[in-house]
Short mmCIF file of C-alpha atoms and ligand atoms in Angstrom, two decimals:
data_model
loop_
_atom_site.label_atom_id
_atom_site.label_comp_id
_atom_site.label_asym_id
_atom_site.label_seq_id
_atom_site.Cartn_x
_atom_site.Cartn_y
_atom_site.Cartn_z
CA MET M 305 126.42 124.51 109.06
CA ASP M 306 128.84 123.45 111.41
CA CYS M 307 126.06 121.33 112.88
CA LEU M 308 125.42 119.91 109.91
CA ARG M 309 129.23 119.18 109.25
CA GLU M 310 129.02 117.64 112.66
CA ILE M 311 126.02 115.22 111.60
CA ARG M 312 127.42 114.34 108.57
CA GLY M 313 130.99 112.92 110.33
CA LYS M 314 128.92 111.46 112.96
CA GLN M 315 126.52 109.44 110.42
CA ALA M 316 129.67 108.21 108.25
CA HIS M 317 130.39 106.09 111.71
CA ASP M 318 126.79 104.82 112.48
CA PRO M 319 123.96 104.45 109.64
CA MET M 320 121.20 104.38 112.45
CA PHE M 321 122.15 107.86 113.90
CA MET M 322 119.37 109.88 114.67
CA GLU M 323 120.44 112.61 116.86
CA LYS M 324 118.62 115.84 118.04
CA MET M 325 120.57 118.91 118.15
CA ASN M 326 119.65 121.27 120.56
CA THR M 327 120.76 124.53 119.42
CA THR M 328 121.05 128.11 120.91
CA SER M 329 117.52 128.59 120.15
CA SER M 330 114.87 126.30 122.31
CA SER M 331 112.41 126.17 119.67
CA TRP M 332 114.55 125.28 116.79
CA ARG M 333 116.06 121.61 116.63
CA CYS M 334 118.28 119.94 113.77
CA ILE M 335 117.68 115.72 113.44
CA CYS M 336 119.97 114.08 111.09
CA VAL M 337 117.93 111.17 109.34
CA PRO M 338 120.13 108.45 107.84
CA GLY M 339 117.42 106.85 105.51
CA PRO M 340 114.87 108.72 103.89
CA LEU M 341 112.33 111.29 105.20
CA ILE M 342 108.66 110.44 104.24
CA VAL M 343 106.30 113.36 104.11
CA GLY M 344 102.64 112.13 105.01
CA ALA M 345 101.45 108.67 106.15
CA GLY M 346 98.35 108.27 104.26
CA PRO M 347 98.55 105.00 102.24
CA SER M 348 101.36 105.90 100.37
CA GLY M 349 103.28 107.25 103.40
CA LEU M 350 102.84 103.93 104.99
CA ALA M 351 103.54 101.49 101.82
CA THR M 352 106.88 103.18 100.83
CA ALA M 353 107.86 102.74 104.71
CA ALA M 354 106.87 99.19 104.70
CA CYS M 355 108.72 98.47 101.35
CA LEU M 356 112.01 100.20 102.86
CA LYS M 357 111.54 98.25 105.93
CA GLU M 358 111.54 95.03 104.48
CA LYS M 359 114.76 95.87 102.76
CA GLY M 360 116.22 96.92 106.30
CA VAL M 361 116.37 100.55 105.12
CA PRO M 362 114.94 102.91 108.06
CA SER M 363 112.85 105.93 107.42
CA VAL M 364 111.18 108.66 109.53
CA VAL M 365 107.46 109.56 108.46
CA LEU M 366 106.31 112.90 109.20
CA GLU M 367 102.32 113.46 109.63
CA ARG M 368 100.79 116.91 109.89
CA SER M 369 97.97 115.34 111.44
CA LYS M 370 97.30 113.19 114.79
CA CYS M 371 96.62 109.99 113.16
CA ILE M 372 97.67 107.95 110.14
CA ALA M 373 95.29 107.96 107.18
CA SER M 374 94.08 111.15 108.08
CA LEU M 375 92.22 111.55 104.73
CA TRP M 376 90.21 108.33 105.77
CA GLN M 377 89.67 108.93 109.51
CA LEU M 378 89.15 112.78 109.60
CA LYS M 379 87.80 113.53 106.15
CA THR M 380 85.22 111.10 104.77
CA TYR M 381 81.70 110.46 105.29
CA ASP M 382 80.36 107.42 107.49
CA ARG M 383 78.83 105.52 104.77
CA LEU M 384 82.13 105.63 102.76
CA GLN M 385 83.17 101.93 101.37
CA LEU M 386 86.32 101.38 99.11
CA HIS M 387 85.17 102.57 95.56
CA LEU M 388 87.12 99.77 94.04
CA PRO M 389 87.26 95.67 94.98
CA LYS M 390 89.28 95.03 97.66
CA GLN M 391 91.92 93.09 95.60
CA PHE M 392 92.81 96.67 93.85
CA CYS M 393 93.23 98.17 97.12
CA GLU M 394 96.30 95.97 99.22
CA LEU M 395 99.12 98.28 99.99
CA PRO M 396 102.28 95.80 99.50
CA LEU M 397 103.49 92.89 101.14
CA MET M 398 100.45 92.74 103.51
CA GLY M 399 96.53 91.70 102.00
CA PHE M 400 93.26 92.64 103.56
CA PRO M 401 91.85 89.83 105.79
CA ALA M 402 90.02 87.06 104.16
CA ASP M 403 86.91 88.06 105.78
CA PHE M 404 86.72 91.24 104.54
CA PRO M 405 83.73 91.93 102.12
CA THR M 406 84.60 92.92 98.35
CA TYR M 407 84.28 96.22 99.25
CA PRO M 408 85.39 97.27 102.70
CA THR M 409 83.61 99.97 104.79
CA LYS M 410 85.86 102.99 105.97
CA GLN M 411 86.23 101.73 109.57
CA GLN M 412 87.55 98.44 107.79
CA PHE M 413 89.97 99.99 105.71
CA VAL M 414 91.37 102.21 108.54
CA ASP M 415 91.75 98.87 110.59
CA TYR M 416 93.56 97.49 107.82
CA LEU M 417 96.10 100.59 107.38
CA GLU M 418 96.48 100.64 111.36
CA ALA M 419 97.57 96.61 111.29
CA TYR M 420 99.83 97.68 108.31
CA ALA M 421 101.41 100.30 110.36
CA ARG M 422 101.82 98.03 113.27
CA GLU M 423 103.24 94.93 110.84
CA PHE M 424 106.13 97.11 109.85
CA GLY M 425 106.83 99.04 112.73
CA ILE M 426 106.21 102.33 111.27
CA GLU M 427 105.76 105.07 114.05
CA PRO M 428 104.93 108.52 112.12
CA ARG M 429 105.80 111.59 114.12
CA PHE M 430 102.37 113.33 114.17
CA ASN M 431 101.43 116.57 114.76
CA GLU M 432 104.55 117.80 112.44
CA THR M 433 103.38 119.65 109.30
CA VAL M 434 106.31 120.23 106.63
CA SER M 435 105.99 123.83 105.64
CA ARG M 436 109.36 123.69 103.70
CA ALA M 437 111.81 121.23 101.65
CA GLU M 438 114.71 122.07 99.68
CA TYR M 439 117.75 120.82 98.03
CA ASP M 440 120.90 121.60 99.81
CA ALA M 441 123.46 121.73 96.67
CA VAL M 442 126.14 122.29 98.91
CA LEU M 443 125.93 119.91 101.39
CA GLY M 444 124.19 117.54 99.20
CA PHE M 445 121.30 116.85 101.33
CA TRP M 446 117.58 117.70 101.63
CA ARG M 447 116.66 120.32 104.45
CA VAL M 448 113.21 119.84 105.66
CA LYS M 449 111.56 121.74 107.80
CA SER M 450 108.39 120.99 110.34
CA VAL M 451 106.18 123.05 112.11
CA GLY M 452 104.27 121.67 115.47
CA ILE M 453 101.16 122.73 116.90
CA LYS M 454 103.00 124.74 119.77
CA GLY M 455 104.99 126.11 116.84
CA GLU M 456 108.15 124.38 117.48
CA VAL M 457 110.38 124.07 114.43
CA MET M 458 112.49 121.03 113.45
CA GLU M 459 114.81 120.98 110.90
CA TYR M 460 115.71 117.61 109.43
CA VAL M 461 118.68 116.59 107.18
CA CYS M 462 118.09 113.54 104.85
CA ARG M 463 119.51 112.47 101.49
CA TRP M 464 116.19 111.04 100.30
CA LEU M 465 113.32 112.76 100.15
CA VAL M 466 109.52 111.04 99.53
CA ALA M 467 106.63 113.09 99.05
CA ALA M 468 103.68 111.43 100.21
CA THR M 469 101.10 114.00 100.80
CA GLY M 470 98.51 112.65 98.46
CA GLU M 471 96.55 114.09 95.59
CA ASN M 472 93.37 115.09 98.38
CA ALA M 473 95.81 117.29 100.48
CA GLU M 474 93.36 120.37 100.41
CA ALA M 475 90.01 120.67 100.04
CA VAL M 476 89.15 122.67 96.67
CA VAL M 477 86.25 125.25 97.71
CA PRO M 478 84.95 127.32 94.56
CA GLU M 479 84.17 130.89 94.46
CA MET M 480 80.61 131.88 94.58
CA GLU M 481 79.02 135.07 93.65
CA GLY M 482 76.58 135.70 96.58
CA LYS M 483 78.54 133.63 98.94
CA GLY M 484 78.16 135.87 102.10
CA GLU M 485 74.72 136.21 101.09
CA PHE M 486 73.49 132.86 101.41
CA GLY M 487 72.97 132.35 104.82
CA GLY M 488 72.65 128.68 105.31
CA ASP M 489 75.57 126.27 105.92
CA ILE M 490 78.07 125.65 103.06
CA ARG M 491 80.56 123.13 103.54
CA HIS M 492 83.17 120.82 101.88
CA THR M 493 82.62 117.13 101.39
CA SER M 494 85.76 116.60 103.59
CA LEU M 495 83.34 118.26 106.62
CA TYR M 496 80.21 116.15 105.93
CA LYS M 497 79.65 113.00 107.95
CA SER M 498 76.44 111.89 107.53
CA GLY M 499 72.95 112.81 106.02
CA GLU M 500 71.38 112.76 109.66
CA GLU M 501 71.81 116.45 110.53
CA PHE M 502 69.99 117.30 107.31
CA ARG M 503 67.28 115.63 107.69
CA GLY M 504 64.09 117.24 105.98
CA LYS M 505 66.23 119.99 104.47
CA ARG M 506 66.65 120.97 100.98
CA VAL M 507 70.54 120.71 100.60
CA LEU M 508 72.22 121.41 97.37
CA VAL M 509 75.14 119.06 96.40
CA VAL M 510 78.11 120.46 94.01
CA GLY M 511 79.74 118.01 91.95
CA CYS M 512 78.57 114.62 90.56
CA GLY M 513 82.04 112.65 90.85
CA ASN M 514 82.03 109.50 93.13
CA SER M 515 81.54 111.45 96.40
CA GLY M 516 79.06 113.87 95.14
CA MET M 517 76.72 111.04 93.92
CA GLU M 518 77.06 109.16 97.15
CA VAL M 519 76.49 112.18 99.17
CA CYS M 520 73.21 113.12 97.53
CA LEU M 521 72.55 109.16 97.92
CA ASP M 522 73.41 109.19 101.90
CA LEU M 523 71.12 112.57 102.26
CA CYS M 524 67.85 110.68 100.42
CA ASN M 525 68.35 107.89 102.57
CA HIS M 526 68.12 110.19 105.94
CA ASN M 527 65.16 111.86 104.36
CA ALA M 528 66.87 115.09 103.34
CA ARG M 529 65.73 116.81 99.94
CA PRO M 530 68.89 116.73 97.98
CA SER M 531 69.75 118.37 94.24
CA LEU M 532 72.65 117.84 92.51
CA VAL M 533 75.06 120.19 90.57
CA VAL M 534 75.83 118.67 87.04
CA ARG M 535 78.08 121.37 85.41
CA ASP M 536 80.32 118.84 83.16
CA ALA M 537 79.52 115.52 81.01
CA VAL M 538 79.93 112.25 83.25
CA HIS M 539 80.40 108.89 82.70
CA VAL M 540 78.41 106.96 85.30
CA LEU M 541 79.07 103.22 85.03
CA PRO M 542 77.26 100.29 87.09
CA ARG M 543 79.89 99.34 89.81
CA GLU M 544 79.48 95.82 88.65
CA MET M 545 78.67 94.39 85.34
CA LEU M 546 78.35 90.61 83.82
CA GLY M 547 78.82 89.36 87.17
CA ARG M 548 82.43 91.11 87.94
CA SER M 549 83.37 94.27 88.99
CA THR M 550 83.51 96.99 86.53
CA PHE M 551 87.03 97.87 87.42
CA GLY M 552 88.37 94.41 87.37
CA LEU M 553 86.36 93.50 83.84
CA SER M 554 88.08 96.46 82.45
CA MET M 555 91.83 95.60 83.95
CA TRP M 556 90.97 92.01 82.54
CA LEU M 557 89.74 93.23 79.00
CA LEU M 558 92.65 96.20 78.65
CA LYS M 559 95.03 92.88 79.04
CA TRP M 560 93.65 91.96 75.22
CA LEU M 561 91.84 94.55 73.89
CA PRO M 562 92.27 97.85 72.65
CA ILE M 563 91.15 100.67 75.07
CA ARG M 564 88.64 102.14 72.68
CA PHE M 565 86.98 98.45 71.81
CA VAL M 566 86.90 98.14 76.29
CA ASP M 567 85.32 101.35 76.35
CA ARG M 568 82.79 100.78 73.86
CA LEU M 569 81.76 97.92 75.24
CA LEU M 570 81.82 99.11 78.69
CA LEU M 571 79.25 101.81 77.42
CA ILE M 572 76.75 99.52 75.70
CA VAL M 573 76.51 97.13 78.98
CA SER M 574 75.99 100.36 80.88
CA TRP M 575 73.26 101.40 78.50
CA PHE M 576 71.56 98.05 79.00
CA MET M 577 71.89 98.48 82.74
CA LEU M 578 71.29 102.28 83.45
CA GLY M 579 69.82 103.48 80.54
CA ASP M 580 70.32 106.75 78.81
CA THR M 581 71.87 108.69 81.46
CA ALA M 582 71.38 111.74 79.48
CA ARG M 583 67.80 111.47 79.96
CA PHE M 584 68.46 112.41 83.51
CA GLY M 585 70.71 115.25 83.00
CA LEU M 586 73.77 113.26 82.95
CA GLU M 587 75.45 113.57 79.54
CA ARG M 588 77.98 111.32 78.79
CA PRO M 589 81.30 112.68 77.56
CA ARG M 590 83.00 112.26 74.05
CA LEU M 591 85.58 109.98 74.95
CA GLY M 592 84.97 106.95 76.59
CA PRO M 593 85.48 106.53 80.29
CA LEU M 594 88.88 104.72 80.15
CA GLU M 595 90.42 106.91 77.58
CA LEU M 596 89.31 109.94 79.37
CA LYS M 597 90.77 108.47 82.91
CA ASN M 598 93.96 108.03 80.43
CA LEU M 599 93.78 111.44 79.06
CA SER M 600 92.63 113.70 81.89
CA GLY M 601 92.60 111.68 84.96
CA LYS M 602 88.89 112.25 85.38
CA THR M 603 87.50 109.21 87.10
CA PRO M 604 84.40 107.64 85.80
CA VAL M 605 81.40 107.28 88.54
CA LEU M 606 80.69 103.84 89.98
CA ASP M 607 77.15 103.99 90.37
CA VAL M 608 76.06 102.54 93.70
CA GLY M 609 72.13 103.54 93.76
CA THR M 610 72.06 107.36 93.17
CA LEU M 611 71.08 107.03 89.60
CA ALA M 612 67.75 104.98 90.36
CA SER M 613 67.23 107.85 93.15
CA ILE M 614 67.73 110.40 90.31
CA LYS M 615 65.32 108.30 87.75
CA ASN M 616 62.47 108.38 90.45
CA GLY M 617 62.73 112.18 91.20
CA ASP M 618 64.09 111.80 94.74
CA ILE M 619 67.32 113.72 93.65
CA LYS M 620 66.96 116.46 91.11
CA VAL M 621 69.28 117.32 88.45
CA CYS M 622 70.34 121.09 88.26
CA PRO M 623 72.65 123.12 85.79
CA SER M 624 75.62 125.21 87.15
CA ILE M 625 75.05 127.77 89.70
CA LYS M 626 75.22 131.69 88.75
CA ARG M 627 74.85 132.95 91.87
CA LEU M 628 73.35 132.22 95.67
CA LYS M 629 70.74 134.60 97.36
CA ARG M 630 69.74 134.39 100.67
CA PHE M 631 68.68 130.71 101.28
CA ALA M 632 68.24 130.36 97.44
CA VAL M 633 70.35 129.57 94.56
CA GLU M 634 69.84 131.05 91.03
CA PHE M 635 71.46 128.73 87.75
CA VAL M 636 72.76 129.39 84.87
CA ASN M 637 69.25 128.66 82.68
CA GLY M 638 67.63 131.46 84.96
CA GLU M 639 65.56 129.14 87.26
CA THR M 640 66.07 130.11 91.30
CA ASP M 641 65.26 127.29 93.53
CA SER M 642 65.50 127.23 97.60
CA PHE M 643 67.84 125.60 99.91
CA GLU M 644 69.01 125.51 103.49
CA ALA M 645 72.53 124.01 102.49
CA ILE M 646 75.25 123.46 99.93
CA ILE M 647 77.59 120.56 100.26
CA LEU M 648 80.56 121.09 97.89
CA ALA M 649 81.64 117.82 96.05
CA THR M 650 84.30 119.76 94.50
CA GLY M 651 87.28 117.63 95.00
CA TYR M 652 90.58 118.09 96.27
CA LYS M 653 94.14 119.57 95.29
CA SER M 654 97.79 118.42 95.82
CA ASN M 655 99.35 120.60 98.30
CA VAL M 656 103.04 119.96 97.15
CA PRO M 657 104.03 123.31 95.73
CA SER M 658 103.27 125.10 99.08
CA TRP M 659 106.12 123.25 100.96
CA LEU M 660 108.45 121.67 98.31
CA LYS M 661 110.79 124.22 97.01
CA GLU M 662 112.08 122.98 93.43
CA GLY M 663 111.52 123.66 90.18
CA GLU M 664 111.60 120.63 88.21
CA MET M 665 109.86 117.15 88.98
CA PHE M 666 106.56 118.92 90.27
CA SER M 667 104.24 121.21 88.36
CA GLU M 668 103.94 124.28 90.44
CA LYS M 669 100.39 124.47 88.49
CA ASP M 670 98.61 121.40 89.80
CA GLY M 671 101.44 119.87 92.29
CA TYR M 672 101.79 116.57 90.45
CA PRO M 673 104.99 115.25 88.81
CA ARG M 674 105.49 116.59 85.42
CA ARG M 675 106.28 113.37 84.16
CA PRO M 676 103.32 111.38 83.08
CA PHE M 677 102.68 108.07 84.73
CA PRO M 678 104.35 105.18 84.98
CA ASN M 679 107.81 107.75 85.10
CA GLY M 680 106.33 110.81 87.73
CA TRP M 681 107.80 108.72 90.85
CA LYS M 682 111.83 109.56 90.77
CA GLY M 683 113.08 113.13 90.32
CA GLU M 684 116.64 114.52 90.74
CA ASN M 685 118.78 114.24 93.93
CA GLY M 686 116.88 111.51 96.04
CA LEU M 687 113.54 113.16 95.31
CA TYR M 688 110.58 110.74 95.01
CA ALA M 689 107.03 110.84 94.58
CA VAL M 690 104.56 108.51 95.84
CA GLY M 691 100.99 108.36 95.11
CA PHE M 692 100.25 110.92 92.51
CA THR M 693 99.37 108.89 89.64
CA LYS M 694 95.58 109.30 89.71
CA ARG M 695 95.47 105.55 89.58
CA GLY M 696 94.26 105.26 93.24
CA LEU M 697 95.94 102.71 95.68
CA LEU M 698 97.43 100.62 92.64
CA GLY M 699 99.13 103.29 91.47
CA THR M 700 100.50 103.56 95.33
CA SER M 701 101.87 100.22 95.63
CA MET M 702 103.74 100.47 91.93
CA ASP M 703 105.43 103.49 92.86
CA ALA M 704 106.17 102.46 96.84
CA LYS M 705 107.78 99.11 95.57
CA ARG M 706 110.03 101.24 92.98
CA ILE M 707 111.09 103.73 95.47
CA ALA M 708 112.08 100.96 97.91
CA ASP M 709 113.91 99.31 95.37
CA ASP M 710 115.93 102.46 94.41
CA ILE M 711 116.66 103.56 97.48
CA GLU M 712 117.85 100.30 98.72
CA ARG M 713 120.41 100.21 95.76
CA CYS M 714 121.90 103.50 96.97
CA TRP M 715 121.93 102.32 100.56
CA LYS M 716 123.56 99.38 100.31
CA HIS M 717 126.14 101.06 97.89
CA ASP M 718 126.75 103.30 100.68
CA ALA M 719 126.90 101.35 103.11
CA LYS M 720 129.58 99.26 101.75
CA HIS M 721 131.42 102.81 101.60
CA ARG M 722 130.98 103.18 104.73
CA THR M 723 132.10 100.10 105.90
CA ALA M 724 135.21 100.65 104.11
CA PHE M 725 135.56 104.17 105.70
CA THR M 726 134.92 102.58 109.19
CA ARG M 727 138.01 99.79 108.59
CA SER M 728 140.35 102.19 107.34
CA SER M 729 140.00 105.12 109.77
C1 LIG F 362 86.24 109.42 99.06
C2 LIG F 362 87.38 109.22 98.71
C3 LIG F 362 87.21 107.93 98.33
C4 LIG F 362 88.47 107.09 97.72
N1 LIG F 362 88.35 105.99 97.36
C5 LIG F 362 89.34 105.08 96.68
C6 LIG F 362 89.41 103.42 96.39
O1 LIG F 362 88.11 102.91 96.65
N2 LIG F 362 90.25 102.83 95.85
C7 LIG F 362 91.59 103.81 95.50
O2 LIG F 362 92.22 103.21 95.06
N3 LIG F 362 91.60 105.22 96.26
C8 LIG F 362 90.89 106.11 96.64
N4 LIG F 362 90.73 107.15 96.72
C9 LIG F 362 91.52 107.57 96.22
C10 LIG F 362 92.42 108.08 97.87
O3 LIG F 362 93.50 109.21 97.50
C11 LIG F 362 93.71 107.05 97.98
O4 LIG F 362 93.10 105.95 98.47
C12 LIG F 362 94.68 107.22 99.22
O5 LIG F 362 93.98 107.73 100.41
C13 LIG F 362 95.65 107.87 98.97
O6 LIG F 362 96.81 107.78 99.82
P1 LIG F 362 98.01 108.95 100.00
O7 LIG F 362 98.61 108.74 101.11
O8 LIG F 362 98.49 109.24 98.62
O9 LIG F 362 97.18 110.18 100.39
P2 LIG F 362 96.32 110.62 101.68
O10 LIG F 362 95.35 109.57 101.93
O11 LIG F 362 95.64 111.91 101.12
O12 LIG F 362 97.50 111.25 102.82
C14 LIG F 362 98.65 111.65 102.58
C15 LIG F 362 98.69 112.45 104.22
O13 LIG F 362 99.72 113.33 104.47
C16 LIG F 362 99.56 114.28 104.97
N5 LIG F 362 99.97 115.40 104.81
C17 LIG F 362 99.31 116.51 103.67
N6 LIG F 362 100.27 117.35 103.76
C18 LIG F 362 101.08 117.20 104.57
C19 LIG F 362 102.48 118.32 105.08
N7 LIG F 362 102.19 119.39 104.73
N8 LIG F 362 103.30 117.52 106.17
C20 LIG F 362 102.73 116.51 106.91
N9 LIG F 362 102.43 115.75 106.43
C21 LIG F 362 101.29 116.00 105.36
C22 LIG F 362 97.97 114.36 105.19
O14 LIG F 362 97.77 114.67 106.44
C23 LIG F 362 97.65 113.07 104.79
O15 LIG F 362 97.62 112.00 106.18
C24 LIG F 362 89.50 107.84 97.45
C25 LIG F 362 89.69 109.06 97.88
C26 LIG F 362 88.48 109.80 98.31
C27 LIG F 362 88.73 111.18 98.62
#
C-alpha cells in the first residue's frame, strides 16, 4: 500500500511516470501506468492503443503470447482469408494498402497489423498473461496482476482498464462420450493448419460455421475424405451476390429497408444461386440470416465453394455424434462410420470471467458485456471493453474510437488539475 501511495504522489507531478518498483520479493514488481492499461494485443487492443495515441494518451498493452494478433498468427489455418471484404475490416486511422485484394489473406492481414503497430509505435509487453484485475475502491485504481512465462509476477496499477482479450480467447472443446477410446487424432481448428497431413484420410469435421465449412473444403483440396457434422440449422449464403459482396449489399440495403425484407431478399437470391440447401442436409433456421445475427450473434456461413463439394458428394453431411468408438463414430441416427481423425470446429469463448474480478459489466456466464450493442463498451470506474460486439472488426473500430474519446476527456481534465497542482506546489 505504501508503494502505491508513493506512486500516486510521483505520478501527480509527471504524467508519463512509469516506474518499476522493486520490492522485497525479487519475483514481484509493481508498475504504475499513468494512462490506460489494455489487456490483449489483437486487432482490438491495437486499434484502441492507436486511437489513444492519436489523442496524445499513452497506454500500455499486455499480451499473453509472443506476438501481436496471436489468434491470426498462431491459431488459424493456412488458407484463411478475411471472410468480409477489406473495407469492413480496416482498423481506425489506417486503411489497407491499395494493392491488397478484396479478401486479404491471413498473411496480408497480419502484415497490415504489424505495419499498424509500427505506425502508431505500439509495443506490447509480450508473454504476460493477465491472471487477475480488480478495482481497488480505496485507492480508486485498478490493480492488474500478470504472470510471465517463468512465473514472474507483475502488478500494474492504473486508472483505466481496457479488456481486449477477444471473443475467441479460448477454444471450446465439447465433451464426447468414448473420446478416450477413439485412438485417432482429435484436434480443435485452432491447431489445424492444412489438409496436407490428412491426405487420403477419413476426417470428421464437427461444426458447420465458416471455419468448419472452410476446413472441409481444404481437406477436399488435399484429397482427404471429409464428413461434416451439422447439428443445428444454418444459413449458408453465397459470399457474393448481384455483383457485390453479400455483406456489403446487406449493409447497403439495411439503410433503406427493414431487416426482414432484406433477409427475404438474401434468401431468394441464395435460393437461385445455391438451390435448396436443406436438400443437402443444411436446414435453414426459422429466422432470417440478419435477424438471427442480431438476436443471437450467430453468423451466417459465407460459402467459398464448400457447398459445391457437398452437392457433388465429396463432403458427406452427418447428424450429431452419439459416441466415439475405436476409429469410428456412432451418430444419433444409429449409423456408424469409420474415421481416422476428428477436427473440432466448435468455436471459441471469451475468457474475461477468468481474470476480471467484477460483477457488473461482464456476464459471468459467457464473458461478454451484459449491456447489448452498441452500449457494451463502457463500464464503471474506468473499465472498458473493446471487440465484444459479435460484429467482427467493424465492431472493434466503433468501440476503439468511443473508448479513446471517453478516456481522452478524463485525461485532459486530469492534466488540467495536474498542471494546477504542479504550479501551486
Ligand atoms: C477464423 C476466423 C476468421 C475471422 N474472420 C474475420 C473477418 O474476416 N472479419 C472480421 O471482422 N472478423 C473476423 N473474425 C473475428 C475475429 O474475432 C476478429 O477478426 C479479431 O481477431 C478480433 O480481434 P480481438 O483483438 O478482439 O481478439 P483476438 O484477435 O482474439 O485478440 C485478443 C488477444 O488477447 C490476448 N489475450 C487473451 N487473454 C489474455 C490474457 N489473460 N492476458 C493477456 N493477453 C490475453 C490473446 O492472446 C490475443 O492476442 C474471424 C475470427 C476467426 C476465428
